[in-house]
Coordinates of C-alpha atoms and ligand atoms in Angstrom, one line a residue:
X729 CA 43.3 1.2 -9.5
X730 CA 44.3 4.4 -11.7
X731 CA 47.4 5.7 -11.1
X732 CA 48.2 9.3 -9.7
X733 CA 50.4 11.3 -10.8
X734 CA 50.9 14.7 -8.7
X735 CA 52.1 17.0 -11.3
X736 CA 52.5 20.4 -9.4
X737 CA 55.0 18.3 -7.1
X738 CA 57.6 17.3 -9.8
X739 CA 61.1 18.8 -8.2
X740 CA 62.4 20.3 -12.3
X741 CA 59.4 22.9 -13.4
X742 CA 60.5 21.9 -16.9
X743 CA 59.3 18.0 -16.0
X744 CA 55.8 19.5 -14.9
X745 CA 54.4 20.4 -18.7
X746 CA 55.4 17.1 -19.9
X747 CA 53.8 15.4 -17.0
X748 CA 50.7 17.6 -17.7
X749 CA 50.8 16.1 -21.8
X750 CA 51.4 12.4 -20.3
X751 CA 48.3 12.7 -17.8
X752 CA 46.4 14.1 -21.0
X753 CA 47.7 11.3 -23.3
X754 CA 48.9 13.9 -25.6
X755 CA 52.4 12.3 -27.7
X756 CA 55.8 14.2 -26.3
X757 CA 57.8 15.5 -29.1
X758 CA 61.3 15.9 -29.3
X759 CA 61.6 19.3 -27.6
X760 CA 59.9 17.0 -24.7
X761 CA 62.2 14.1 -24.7
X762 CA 65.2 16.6 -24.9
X763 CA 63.6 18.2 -21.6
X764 CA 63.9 14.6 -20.3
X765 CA 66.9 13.8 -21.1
X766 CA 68.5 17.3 -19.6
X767 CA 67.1 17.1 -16.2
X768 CA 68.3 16.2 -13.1
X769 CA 65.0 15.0 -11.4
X770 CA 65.5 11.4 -12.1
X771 CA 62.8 10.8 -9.4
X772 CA 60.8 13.0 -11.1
X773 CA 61.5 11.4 -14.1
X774 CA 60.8 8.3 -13.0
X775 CA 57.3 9.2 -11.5
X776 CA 55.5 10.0 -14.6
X777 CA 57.0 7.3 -16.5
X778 CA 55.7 4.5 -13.8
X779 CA 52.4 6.3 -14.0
X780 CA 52.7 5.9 -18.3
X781 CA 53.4 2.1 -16.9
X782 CA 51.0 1.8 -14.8
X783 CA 48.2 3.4 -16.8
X784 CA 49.3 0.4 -19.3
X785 CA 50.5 -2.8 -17.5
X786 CA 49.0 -2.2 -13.9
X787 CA 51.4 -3.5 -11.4
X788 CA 52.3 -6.7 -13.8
X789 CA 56.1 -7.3 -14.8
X790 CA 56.4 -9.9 -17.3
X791 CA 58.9 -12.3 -17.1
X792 CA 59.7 -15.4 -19.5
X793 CA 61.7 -18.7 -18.8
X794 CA 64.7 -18.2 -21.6
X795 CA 67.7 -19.9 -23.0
X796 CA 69.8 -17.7 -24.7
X797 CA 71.9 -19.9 -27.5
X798 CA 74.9 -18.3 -29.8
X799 CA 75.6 -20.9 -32.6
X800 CA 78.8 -19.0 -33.5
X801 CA 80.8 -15.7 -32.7
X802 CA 82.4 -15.5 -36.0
X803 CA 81.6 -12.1 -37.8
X804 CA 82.3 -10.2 -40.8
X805 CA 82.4 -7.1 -39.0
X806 CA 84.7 -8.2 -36.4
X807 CA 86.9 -5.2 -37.4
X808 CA 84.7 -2.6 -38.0
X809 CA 81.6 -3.0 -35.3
X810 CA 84.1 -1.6 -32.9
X811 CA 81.8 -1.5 -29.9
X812 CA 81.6 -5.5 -29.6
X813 CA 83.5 -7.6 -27.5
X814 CA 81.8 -11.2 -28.7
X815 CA 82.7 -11.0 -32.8
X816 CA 85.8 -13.1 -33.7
X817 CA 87.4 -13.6 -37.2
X818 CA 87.2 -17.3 -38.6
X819 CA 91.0 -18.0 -37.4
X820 CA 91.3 -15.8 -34.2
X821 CA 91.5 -17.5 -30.9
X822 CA 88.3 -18.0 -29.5
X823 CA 86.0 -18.4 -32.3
X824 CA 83.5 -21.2 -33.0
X825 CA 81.0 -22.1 -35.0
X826 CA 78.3 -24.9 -33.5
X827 CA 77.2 -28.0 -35.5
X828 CA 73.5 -28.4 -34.8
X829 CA 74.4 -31.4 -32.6
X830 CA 76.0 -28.9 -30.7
X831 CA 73.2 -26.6 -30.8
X832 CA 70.8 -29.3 -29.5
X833 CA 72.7 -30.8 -27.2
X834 CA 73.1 -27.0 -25.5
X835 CA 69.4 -26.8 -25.6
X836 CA 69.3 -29.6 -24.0
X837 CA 69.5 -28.3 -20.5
X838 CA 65.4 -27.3 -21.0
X839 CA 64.4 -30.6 -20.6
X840 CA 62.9 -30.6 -17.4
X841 CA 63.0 -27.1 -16.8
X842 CA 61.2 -24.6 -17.1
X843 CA 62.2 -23.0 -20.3
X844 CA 59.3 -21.8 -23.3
X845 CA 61.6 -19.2 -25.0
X846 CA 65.2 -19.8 -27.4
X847 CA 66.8 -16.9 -27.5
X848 CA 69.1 -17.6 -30.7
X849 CA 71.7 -14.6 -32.0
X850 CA 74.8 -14.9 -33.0
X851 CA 77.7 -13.6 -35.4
X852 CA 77.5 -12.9 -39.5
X853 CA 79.5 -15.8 -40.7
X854 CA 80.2 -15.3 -44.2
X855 CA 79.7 -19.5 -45.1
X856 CA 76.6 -20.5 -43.0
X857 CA 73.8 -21.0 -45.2
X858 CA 69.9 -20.3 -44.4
X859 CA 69.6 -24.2 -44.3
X860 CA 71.6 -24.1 -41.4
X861 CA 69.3 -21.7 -39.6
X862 CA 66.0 -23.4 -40.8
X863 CA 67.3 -26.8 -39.8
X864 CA 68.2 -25.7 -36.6
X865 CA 64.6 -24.2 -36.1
X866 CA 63.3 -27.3 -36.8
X867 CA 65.2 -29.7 -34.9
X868 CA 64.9 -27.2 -32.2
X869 CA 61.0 -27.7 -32.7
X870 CA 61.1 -31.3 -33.3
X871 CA 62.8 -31.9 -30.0
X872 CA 60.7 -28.9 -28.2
X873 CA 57.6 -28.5 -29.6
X874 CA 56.6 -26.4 -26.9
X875 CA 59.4 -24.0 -26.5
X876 CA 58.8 -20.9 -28.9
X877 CA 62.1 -19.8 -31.3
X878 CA 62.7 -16.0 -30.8
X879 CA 65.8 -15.7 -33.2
X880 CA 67.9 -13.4 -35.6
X881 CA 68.5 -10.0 -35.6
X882 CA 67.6 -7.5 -38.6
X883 CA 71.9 -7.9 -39.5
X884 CA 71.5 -11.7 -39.4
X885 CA 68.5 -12.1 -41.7
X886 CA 69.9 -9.2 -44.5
X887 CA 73.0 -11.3 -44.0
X888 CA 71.5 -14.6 -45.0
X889 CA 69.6 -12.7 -47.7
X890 CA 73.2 -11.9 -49.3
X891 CA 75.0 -15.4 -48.5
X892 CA 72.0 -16.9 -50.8
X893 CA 71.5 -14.1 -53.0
X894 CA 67.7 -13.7 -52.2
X895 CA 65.6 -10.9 -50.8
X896 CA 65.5 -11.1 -46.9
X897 CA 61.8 -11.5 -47.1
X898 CA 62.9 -15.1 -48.8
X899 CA 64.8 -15.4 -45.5
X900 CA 61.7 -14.3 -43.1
X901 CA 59.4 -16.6 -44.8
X902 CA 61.8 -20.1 -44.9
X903 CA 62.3 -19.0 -41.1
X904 CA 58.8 -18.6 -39.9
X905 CA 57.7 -21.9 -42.1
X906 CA 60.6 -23.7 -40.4
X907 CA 59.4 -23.0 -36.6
X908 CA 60.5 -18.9 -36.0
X909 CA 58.0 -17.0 -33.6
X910 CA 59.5 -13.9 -33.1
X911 CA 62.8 -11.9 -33.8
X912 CA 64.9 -9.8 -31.1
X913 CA 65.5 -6.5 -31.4
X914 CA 69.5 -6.2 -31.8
X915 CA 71.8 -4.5 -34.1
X916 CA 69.9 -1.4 -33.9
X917 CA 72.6 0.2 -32.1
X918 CA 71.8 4.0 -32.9
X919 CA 70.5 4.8 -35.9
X920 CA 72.2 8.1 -36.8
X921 CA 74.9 7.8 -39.5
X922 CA 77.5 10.0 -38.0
X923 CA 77.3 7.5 -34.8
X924 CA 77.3 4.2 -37.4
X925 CA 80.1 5.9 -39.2
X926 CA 82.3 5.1 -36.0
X927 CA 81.1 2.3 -33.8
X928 CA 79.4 -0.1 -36.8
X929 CA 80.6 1.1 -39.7
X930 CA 79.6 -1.9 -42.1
X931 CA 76.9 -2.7 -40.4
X932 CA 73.1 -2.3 -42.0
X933 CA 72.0 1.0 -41.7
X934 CA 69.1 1.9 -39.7
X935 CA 66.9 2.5 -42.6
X936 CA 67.6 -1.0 -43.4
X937 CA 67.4 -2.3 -40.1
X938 CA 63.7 -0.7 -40.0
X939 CA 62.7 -2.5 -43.6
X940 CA 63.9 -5.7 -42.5
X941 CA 61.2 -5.2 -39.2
X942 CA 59.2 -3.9 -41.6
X943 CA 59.0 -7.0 -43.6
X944 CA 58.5 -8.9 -40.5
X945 CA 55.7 -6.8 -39.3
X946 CA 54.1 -7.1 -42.7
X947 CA 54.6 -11.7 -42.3
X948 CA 53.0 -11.6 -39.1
X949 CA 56.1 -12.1 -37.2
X950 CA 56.1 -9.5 -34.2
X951 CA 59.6 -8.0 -33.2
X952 CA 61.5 -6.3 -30.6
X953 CA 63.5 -3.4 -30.9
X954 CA 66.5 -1.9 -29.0
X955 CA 69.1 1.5 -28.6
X956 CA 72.7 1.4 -27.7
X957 CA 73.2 3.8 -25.7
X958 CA 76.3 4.9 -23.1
X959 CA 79.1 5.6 -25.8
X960 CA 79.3 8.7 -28.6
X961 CA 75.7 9.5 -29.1
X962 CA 74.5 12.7 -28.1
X963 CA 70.7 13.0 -26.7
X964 CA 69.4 13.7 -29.8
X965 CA 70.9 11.1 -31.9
X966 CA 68.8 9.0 -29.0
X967 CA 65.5 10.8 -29.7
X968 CA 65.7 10.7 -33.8
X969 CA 65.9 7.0 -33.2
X970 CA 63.7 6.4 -30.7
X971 CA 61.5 9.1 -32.8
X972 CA 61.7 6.3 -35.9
X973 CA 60.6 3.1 -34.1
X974 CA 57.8 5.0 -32.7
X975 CA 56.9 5.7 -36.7
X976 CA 57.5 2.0 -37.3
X977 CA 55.2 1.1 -34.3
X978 CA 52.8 3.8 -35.6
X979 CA 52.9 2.1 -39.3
X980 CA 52.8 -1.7 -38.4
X981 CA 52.4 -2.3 -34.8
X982 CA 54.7 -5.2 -34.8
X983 CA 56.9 -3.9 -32.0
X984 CA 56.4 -6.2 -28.9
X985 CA 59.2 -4.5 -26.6
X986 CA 62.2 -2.1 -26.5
X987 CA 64.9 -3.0 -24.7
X988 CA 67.6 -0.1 -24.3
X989 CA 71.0 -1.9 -24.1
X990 CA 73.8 -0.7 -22.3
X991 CA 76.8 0.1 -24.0
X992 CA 79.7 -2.4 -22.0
X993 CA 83.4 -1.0 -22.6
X994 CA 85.7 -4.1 -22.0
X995 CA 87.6 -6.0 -24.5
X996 CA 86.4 -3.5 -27.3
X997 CA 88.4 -1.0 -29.5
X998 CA 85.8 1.2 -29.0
X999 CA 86.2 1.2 -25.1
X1000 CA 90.0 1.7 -25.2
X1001 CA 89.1 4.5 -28.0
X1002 CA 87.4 6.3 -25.2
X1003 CA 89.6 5.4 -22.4
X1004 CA 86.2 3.9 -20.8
X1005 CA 87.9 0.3 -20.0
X1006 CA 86.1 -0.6 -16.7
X1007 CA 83.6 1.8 -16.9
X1008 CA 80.3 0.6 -17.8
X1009 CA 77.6 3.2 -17.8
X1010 CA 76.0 4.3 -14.2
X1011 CA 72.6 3.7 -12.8
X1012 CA 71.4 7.4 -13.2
X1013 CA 72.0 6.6 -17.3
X1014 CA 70.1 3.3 -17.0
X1015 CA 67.4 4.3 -15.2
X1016 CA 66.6 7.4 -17.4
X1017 CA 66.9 5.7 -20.5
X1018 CA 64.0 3.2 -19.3
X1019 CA 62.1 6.2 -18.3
X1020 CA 62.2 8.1 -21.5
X1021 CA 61.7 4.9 -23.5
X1022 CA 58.7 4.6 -21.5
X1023 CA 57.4 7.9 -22.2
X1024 CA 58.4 8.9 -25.8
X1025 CA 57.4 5.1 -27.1
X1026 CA 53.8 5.4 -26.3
X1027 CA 52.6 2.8 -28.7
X1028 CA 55.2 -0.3 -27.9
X1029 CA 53.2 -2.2 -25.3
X1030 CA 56.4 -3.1 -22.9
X1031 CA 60.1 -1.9 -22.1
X1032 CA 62.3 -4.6 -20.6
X1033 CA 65.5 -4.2 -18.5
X1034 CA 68.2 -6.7 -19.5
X1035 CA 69.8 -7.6 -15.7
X1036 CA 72.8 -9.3 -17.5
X1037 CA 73.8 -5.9 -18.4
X1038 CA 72.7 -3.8 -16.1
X1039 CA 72.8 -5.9 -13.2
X1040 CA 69.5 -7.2 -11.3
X1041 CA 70.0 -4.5 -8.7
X1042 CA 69.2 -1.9 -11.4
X1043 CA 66.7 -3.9 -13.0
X1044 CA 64.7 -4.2 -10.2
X1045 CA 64.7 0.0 -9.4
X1046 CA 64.2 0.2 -13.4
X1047 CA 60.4 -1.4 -12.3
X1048 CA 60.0 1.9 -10.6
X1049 CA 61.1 3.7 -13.4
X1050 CA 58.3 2.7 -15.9
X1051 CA 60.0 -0.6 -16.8
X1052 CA 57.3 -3.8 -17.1
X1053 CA 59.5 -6.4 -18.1
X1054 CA 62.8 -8.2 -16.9
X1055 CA 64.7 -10.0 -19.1
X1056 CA 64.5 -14.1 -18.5
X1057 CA 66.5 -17.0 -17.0
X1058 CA 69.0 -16.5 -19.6
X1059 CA 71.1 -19.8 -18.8
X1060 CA 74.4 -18.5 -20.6
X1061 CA 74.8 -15.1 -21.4
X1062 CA 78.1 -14.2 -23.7
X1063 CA 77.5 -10.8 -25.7
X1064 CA 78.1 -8.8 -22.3
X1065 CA 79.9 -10.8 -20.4
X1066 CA 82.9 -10.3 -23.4
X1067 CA 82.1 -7.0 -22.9
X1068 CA 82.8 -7.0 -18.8
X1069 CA 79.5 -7.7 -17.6
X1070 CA 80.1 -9.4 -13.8
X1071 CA 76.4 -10.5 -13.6
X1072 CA 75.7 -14.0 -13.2
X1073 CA 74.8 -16.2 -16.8
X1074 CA 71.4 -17.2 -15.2
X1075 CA 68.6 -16.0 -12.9
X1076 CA 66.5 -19.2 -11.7
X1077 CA 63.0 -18.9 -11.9
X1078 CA 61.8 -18.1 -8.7
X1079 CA 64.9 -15.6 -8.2
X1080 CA 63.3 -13.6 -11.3
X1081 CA 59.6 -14.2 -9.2
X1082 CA 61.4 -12.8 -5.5
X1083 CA 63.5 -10.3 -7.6
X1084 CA 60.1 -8.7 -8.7
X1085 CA 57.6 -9.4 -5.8
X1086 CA 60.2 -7.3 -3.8
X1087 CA 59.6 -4.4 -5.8
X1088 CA 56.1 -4.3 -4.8
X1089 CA 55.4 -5.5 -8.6
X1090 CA 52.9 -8.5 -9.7
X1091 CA 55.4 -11.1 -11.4
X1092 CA 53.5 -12.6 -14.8
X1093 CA 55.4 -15.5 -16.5
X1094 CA 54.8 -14.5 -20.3
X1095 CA 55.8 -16.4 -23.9
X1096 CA 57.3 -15.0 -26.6
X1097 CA 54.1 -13.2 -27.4
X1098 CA 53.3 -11.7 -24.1
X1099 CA 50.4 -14.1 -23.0
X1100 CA 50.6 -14.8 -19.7
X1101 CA 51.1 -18.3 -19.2
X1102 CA 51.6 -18.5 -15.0
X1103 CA 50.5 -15.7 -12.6
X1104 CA 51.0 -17.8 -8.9
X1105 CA 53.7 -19.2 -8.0
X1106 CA 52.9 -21.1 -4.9
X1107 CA 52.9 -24.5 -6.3
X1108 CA 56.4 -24.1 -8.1
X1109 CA 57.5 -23.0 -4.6
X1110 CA 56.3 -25.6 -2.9
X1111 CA 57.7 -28.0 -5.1
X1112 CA 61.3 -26.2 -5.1
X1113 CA 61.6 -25.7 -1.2
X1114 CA 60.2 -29.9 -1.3
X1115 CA 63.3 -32.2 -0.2
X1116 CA 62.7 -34.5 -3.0
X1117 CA 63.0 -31.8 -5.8
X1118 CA 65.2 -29.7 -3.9
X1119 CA 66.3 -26.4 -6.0
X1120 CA 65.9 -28.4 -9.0
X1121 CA 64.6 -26.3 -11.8
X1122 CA 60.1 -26.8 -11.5
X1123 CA 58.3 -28.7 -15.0
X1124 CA 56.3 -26.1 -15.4
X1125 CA 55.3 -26.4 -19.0
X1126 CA 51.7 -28.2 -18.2
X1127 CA 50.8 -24.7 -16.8
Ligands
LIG128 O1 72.9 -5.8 -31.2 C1 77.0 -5.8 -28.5 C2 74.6 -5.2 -28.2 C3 73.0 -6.6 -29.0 C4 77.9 -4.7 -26.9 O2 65.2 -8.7 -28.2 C5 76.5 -4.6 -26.8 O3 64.7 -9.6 -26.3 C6 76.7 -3.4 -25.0 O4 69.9 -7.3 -28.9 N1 78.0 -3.4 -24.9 C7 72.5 -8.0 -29.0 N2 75.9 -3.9 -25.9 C8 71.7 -8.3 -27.7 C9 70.3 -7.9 -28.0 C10 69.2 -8.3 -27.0 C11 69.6 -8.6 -25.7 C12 68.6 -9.0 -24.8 C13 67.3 -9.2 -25.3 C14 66.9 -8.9 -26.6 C15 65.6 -9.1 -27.1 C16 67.9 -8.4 -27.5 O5 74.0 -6.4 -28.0 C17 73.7 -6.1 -30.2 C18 74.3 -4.8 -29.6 O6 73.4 -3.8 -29.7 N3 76.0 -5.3 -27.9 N4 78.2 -5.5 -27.9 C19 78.6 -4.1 -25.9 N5 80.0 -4.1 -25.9

């Protein structure tokens, strides 16, 4: 069915010429997304980017069975990334660094559930070697074969490069020959360098973030890429970012999602910097930074909405709001919940199914690479409400 979109009705006049562009397909600019980001009309907002969404993904949301693994919080930018709540310096309390025993033996949990995505980030520790990673990979594999490895950010893999001294396309290729499917989209933060000069001040600039996608895009190995938004960026440190992954996207096409993350002020210098301790950002913020991602990133196939972060509630209006995707099962979430997330660590499978089903939406269980891999649901549903399996997590690989 093609969605309508009733342009004379939108609430801010200033929305209607940019609903008027999005009907034509023309590309917004960033006179349009500032227009966005200024108004009011978040229901206005919202309306033309679920028409974008629909025009694109129907009524399907995509969801994928995850396990998100963090083989160690120890970070050489502890002290200046001053926005995160998870990075810990080799000695401090709480820092760890797993064996790959460890590793597997967290992974384990997937047997006999439903899980087909690792989700594997972690900190920059200055001794871990790229064998470390690589073996991992492939005892990952060895013991999943079937479960695809989404792992490393852009800071990880120029990381690795420097630890061995190699270029980080060195890195990409050992990864992808040892089992890697895909990369996430973190440490983008905010590209600007005004913004990087305070929150991540070590960290790889965006211009180097973007090569190392760059070089994935150009090994076959598709990405996802994110924005930090909530703390000191202004709107149009948001739109010269989002403005260069849409350029990336335009150049290589190797963009799978966007995910904007929330910034989360607890247990961070940054947050007590701002006197925003307790105060995460609010919906209104959440839900227009899905829309506009929508809208300005024409050419990135899906945006997701991270429930950890934002909570489920929000997640679920953010399918409303232009968003096709919701973030998986998880299992154990600790970037946010360092940071004062009070979500749950997991979402079982047919909570993510109900969660979008009662949005009116068509839930799709994807892989890492966006192919559907289970559309109905009945027969996990049967099995889970049987008093045999009870809520036991469904073996739904044979799908
Ligand atoms: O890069 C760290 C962010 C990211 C905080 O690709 C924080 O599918 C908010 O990128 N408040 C890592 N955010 C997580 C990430 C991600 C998450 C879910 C899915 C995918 C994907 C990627 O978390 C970091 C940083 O941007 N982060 N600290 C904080 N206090």
């Amino acid at each position: 069915m093609t969605p309508e979109l009733r342009v004379e009705s939108l609430r801010d006049p200033a929305l209607r010429p940019i609903a008027a562009k999005v009907v034509a397909r023309t590309r917004l600019g960033a006179d349009d997304a500032r227009t966005l980001y200024a108004t009011h009309d978040i229901l206005g907002l919202g309306a033309i980017a679920a028409f974008a969404n629909a025009r694109l993904n129907g009524d399907r949301v995509f969801f994928s069975a995850n396990q998100h693994i963090n083989p160690t919080n120890v970070c050489v930018l502890r002290t200046t990334c001053t926005f995160c709540s998870f990075a810990k310096m080799p000695k401090e309390e709480g820092a760890y660094t797993r064996s790959l025993e460890e590793v597997y033996h967290e992974a384990a949990q997937a047997v006999g559930s439903p899980t087909r995505e690792f989700h594997i980030v972690g900190g920059l520790h200055p001794k871990l070697r790229l064998s470390y990673y690589t073996d991992m990979i492939r005892g990952l594999k060895a013991r999943h074969p079937q479960i695809h490895i989404k792992a490393l950010t852009a800071v990880e893999i120029a990381h690795i490069a420097r630890v061995e001294k190699c270029s980080e396309r060195d890195v990409l290729v050992a990864l992808k020959d040892a089992g890697l499917t895909s990369m996430p989209g973190g440490g983008a933060e905010v590209f600007s360098t005004a913004v990087r000069a305070t929150i991540a001040e070590r960290k790889l600039t965006g211009e180097e973030w973007l090569r190392v996608h760059r070089e994935a895009h150009s090994l076959s190995i598709p990405t996802n890429c994110t924005m930090l938004y909530g703390h000191i960026e202004t709107a149009d440190d948001r739109i010269e970012h989002l403005t260069a992954l849409r350029s990336l996207q335009d150049e290589t096409g190797g963009f799978l999602t966007y995910i904007p993350l929330a910034y989360h002020p607890d247990n961070n210098e940054l947050g007590e910097e701002l006197g925003r301790v307790g105060s995460a950002t609010t919906a209104f913020e959440d839900l227009k930074n899905v829309a506009i991602g929508r809208l300005f990133l024409d050419n990135i196939p899906h945006v997701k909405t991270h429930w950890p972060m934002v909570t489920p509630f929000v997640s679920q209006v953010a399918l409303a709001f232009g968003c096709d995707d919701v973030e998986g099962t998880v299992v154990f979430e600790r970037i946010y919940h360092q940071a004062g997330a009070t979500t749950e660590m997991h979402m079982p499978y047919l909570g993510l199914v109900k969660l979008i089903r009662d949005a009116g939406k068509r839930p799709v269980e994807r892989d890492s690479l966006y192919q559907p891999v289970r559309e109905s649901f009945e027969d996990v549903e049967a099995m889970a409400a049987s008093p045999i399996s009870g809520a036991a997590a469904p073996a739904v690989h044979a799908a």
